[in-house]
PDB file of C-alpha atoms in Angstrom:
ATOM      1  CA  UNK W   1     -50.791 113.298  32.615  1.00 76.00           C
ATOM      2  CA  UNK W   2     -49.123 115.403  35.209  1.00 94.00           C
ATOM      3  CA  UNK W   3     -48.299 118.630  33.794  1.00 97.00           C
ATOM      4  CA  UNK W   4     -51.258 121.844  33.160  1.00 97.00           C
ATOM      5  CA  UNK W   5     -49.731 124.569  31.696  1.00 97.00           C
ATOM      6  CA  UNK W   6     -51.571 127.744  29.561  1.00 97.00           C
ATOM      7  CA  UNK W   7     -49.717 130.601  27.813  1.00 97.00           C
ATOM      8  CA  UNK W   8     -50.937 134.141  27.763  1.00 97.00           C
ATOM      9  CA  UNK W   9     -51.506 136.745  26.414  1.00 97.00           C
ATOM     10  CA  UNK W  10     -52.747 134.762  23.534  1.00 96.00           C
ATOM     11  CA  UNK W  11     -52.555 136.425  21.431  1.00 96.00           C
ATOM     12  CA  UNK W  12     -49.212 137.816  22.174  1.00 94.00           C
ATOM     13  CA  UNK W  13     -47.179 140.956  20.872  1.00 92.00           C
ATOM     14  CA  UNK W  14     -43.607 140.866  22.358  1.00 92.00           C
ATOM     15  CA  UNK W  15     -43.851 138.364  25.290  1.00 94.00           C
ATOM     16  CA  UNK W  16     -45.617 135.085  26.247  1.00 94.00           C
ATOM     17  CA  UNK W  17     -45.860 133.752  29.812  1.00 96.00           C
ATOM     18  CA  UNK W  18     -45.785 129.912  30.094  1.00 96.00           C
ATOM     19  CA  UNK W  19     -47.920 129.413  33.226  1.00 97.00           C
ATOM     20  CA  UNK W  20     -47.226 125.346  34.615  1.00 96.00           C
ATOM     21  CA  UNK W  21     -48.039 123.100  37.407  1.00 97.00           C
ATOM     22  CA  UNK W  22     -46.735 119.548  37.416  1.00 96.00           C
ATOM     23  CA  UNK W  23     -48.020 116.392  40.515  1.00 95.00           C
ATOM     24  CA  UNK W  24     -43.717 115.827  40.388  1.00 94.00           C
ATOM     25  CA  UNK W  25     -40.997 117.595  41.233  1.00 96.00           C
ATOM     26  CA  UNK W  26     -38.129 117.948  38.838  1.00 95.00           C
ATOM     27  CA  UNK W  27     -36.512 120.124  36.430  1.00 96.00           C
ATOM     28  CA  UNK W  28     -38.387 121.093  33.798  1.00 95.00           C
ATOM     29  CA  UNK W  29     -37.136 122.213  29.995  1.00 96.00           C
ATOM     30  CA  UNK W  30     -39.528 124.703  27.608  1.00 96.00           C
ATOM     31  CA  UNK W  31     -39.154 123.677  24.575  1.00 96.00           C
ATOM     32  CA  UNK W  32     -40.316 125.946  21.515  1.00 95.00           C
ATOM     33  CA  UNK W  33     -41.078 125.266  17.986  1.00 95.00           C
ATOM     34  CA  UNK W  34     -42.233 127.079  14.783  1.00 93.00           C
ATOM     35  CA  UNK W  35     -44.836 124.978  12.915  1.00 92.00           C
ATOM     36  CA  UNK W  36     -42.412 123.153  11.062  1.00 93.00           C
ATOM     37  CA  UNK W  37     -41.018 121.556  13.845  1.00 93.00           C
ATOM     38  CA  UNK W  38     -37.949 123.468  13.991  1.00 93.00           C
ATOM     39  CA  UNK W  39     -36.811 124.476  17.338  1.00 94.00           C
ATOM     40  CA  UNK W  40     -37.016 127.734  18.165  1.00 90.00           C
ATOM     41  CA  UNK W  41     -35.578 127.878  21.668  1.00 89.00           C
ATOM     42  CA  UNK W  42     -36.183 126.604  24.868  1.00 91.00           C
ATOM     43  CA  UNK W  43     -35.974 127.349  28.440  1.00 91.00           C
ATOM     44  CA  UNK W  44     -34.513 125.847  31.182  1.00 92.00           C
ATOM     45  CA  UNK W  45     -36.103 125.987  35.575  1.00 89.00           C
ATOM     46  CA  UNK W  46     -34.238 123.824  37.750  1.00 88.00           C
ATOM     47  CA  UNK W  47     -35.681 122.356  40.926  1.00 91.00           C
ATOM     48  CA  UNK W  48     -39.673 122.539  40.294  1.00 94.00           C
ATOM     49  CA  UNK W  49     -42.049 121.955  43.540  1.00 96.00           C
ATOM     50  CA  UNK W  50     -44.948 119.835  42.987  1.00 96.00           C
ATOM     51  CA  UNK W  51     -48.315 121.261  43.164  1.00 96.00           C
ATOM     52  CA  UNK W  52     -46.947 124.582  42.996  1.00 96.00           C
ATOM     53  CA  UNK W  53     -47.424 127.359  39.714  1.00 96.00           C
ATOM     54  CA  UNK W  54     -44.773 128.219  37.912  1.00 95.00           C
ATOM     55  CA  UNK W  55     -44.293 130.624  35.596  1.00 95.00           C
ATOM     56  CA  UNK W  56     -41.897 131.720  32.838  1.00 94.00           C
ATOM     57  CA  UNK W  57     -41.847 135.066  31.235  1.00 93.00           C
ATOM     58  CA  UNK W  58     -40.188 134.377  26.916  1.00 92.00           C
ATOM     59  CA  UNK W  59     -39.544 137.295  24.970  1.00 92.00           C
ATOM     60  CA  UNK W  60     -40.112 136.849  21.430  1.00 89.00           C
ATOM     61  CA  UNK W  61     -37.901 137.719  19.187  1.00 87.00           C
ATOM     62  CA  UNK W  62     -38.589 140.029  16.456  1.00 84.00           C
ATOM     63  CA  UNK W  63     -38.189 137.658  13.429  1.00 85.00           C
ATOM     64  CA  UNK W  64     -39.997 134.960  15.077  1.00 85.00           C
ATOM     65  CA  UNK W  65     -43.097 133.084  13.338  1.00 85.00           C
ATOM     66  CA  UNK W  66     -46.824 134.190  13.735  1.00 90.00           C
ATOM     67  CA  UNK W  67     -47.814 130.866  15.595  1.00 94.00           C
ATOM     68  CA  UNK W  68     -45.292 129.458  18.274  1.00 95.00           C
ATOM     69  CA  UNK W  69     -46.091 126.032  19.889  1.00 97.00           C
ATOM     70  CA  UNK W  70     -44.338 124.849  23.448  1.00 97.00           C
ATOM     71  CA  UNK W  71     -43.632 122.109  25.389  1.00 97.00           C
ATOM     72  CA  UNK W  72     -43.589 122.105  29.069  1.00 97.00           C
ATOM     73  CA  UNK W  73     -40.851 118.868  30.073  1.00 96.00           C
ATOM     74  CA  UNK W  74     -40.610 117.155  33.458  1.00 95.00           C
ATOM     75  CA  UNK W  75     -39.229 114.037  33.615  1.00 92.00           C
ATOM     76  CA  UNK W  76     -41.259 111.441  31.538  1.00 94.00           C
ATOM     77  CA  UNK W  77     -44.087 113.583  31.391  1.00 95.00           C
ATOM     78  CA  UNK W  78     -44.997 116.848  29.195  1.00 96.00           C
ATOM     79  CA  UNK W  79     -47.910 119.249  28.211  1.00 97.00           C
ATOM     80  CA  UNK W  80     -48.063 121.078  25.093  1.00 97.00           C
ATOM     81  CA  UNK W  81     -49.739 124.173  24.005  1.00 97.00           C
ATOM     82  CA  UNK W  82     -49.499 126.965  21.013  1.00 96.00           C
ATOM     83  CA  UNK W  83     -49.588 130.812  21.065  1.00 96.00           C
ATOM     84  CA  UNK W  84     -50.107 133.238  18.201  1.00 95.00           C
ATOM     85  CA  UNK W  85     -48.983 136.651  17.555  1.00 92.00           C
ATOM     86  CA  UNK W  86     -51.223 139.628  17.359  1.00 91.00           C
ATOM     87  CA  UNK W  87     -49.373 140.326  14.344  1.00 80.00           C
ATOM     88  CA  UNK W  88     -50.488 137.143  12.698  1.00 57.00           C
ATOM     89  CA  UNK W  89     -54.526 137.706  12.949  1.00 55.00           C
TER      90      UNK W  89
END
């Protein structure tokens, strides 16, 4: 769909790296959700260059649910994924 993404480590302990590459340049937003769809936060990355690998580090708050879903959005394209807390295994 124009964006490739992966999150690691998965499972995570205290932080998650979200790596993504887009076929188009633009501004990127990464939205984070819990399993019920409640938004946990977002990360904004301006000026993403097409074909470049971008890595964003997210320090996970202590009270975060054991499963986090993420959505990387650039223009009208998006990619989704999930990560699981090591304590949630």
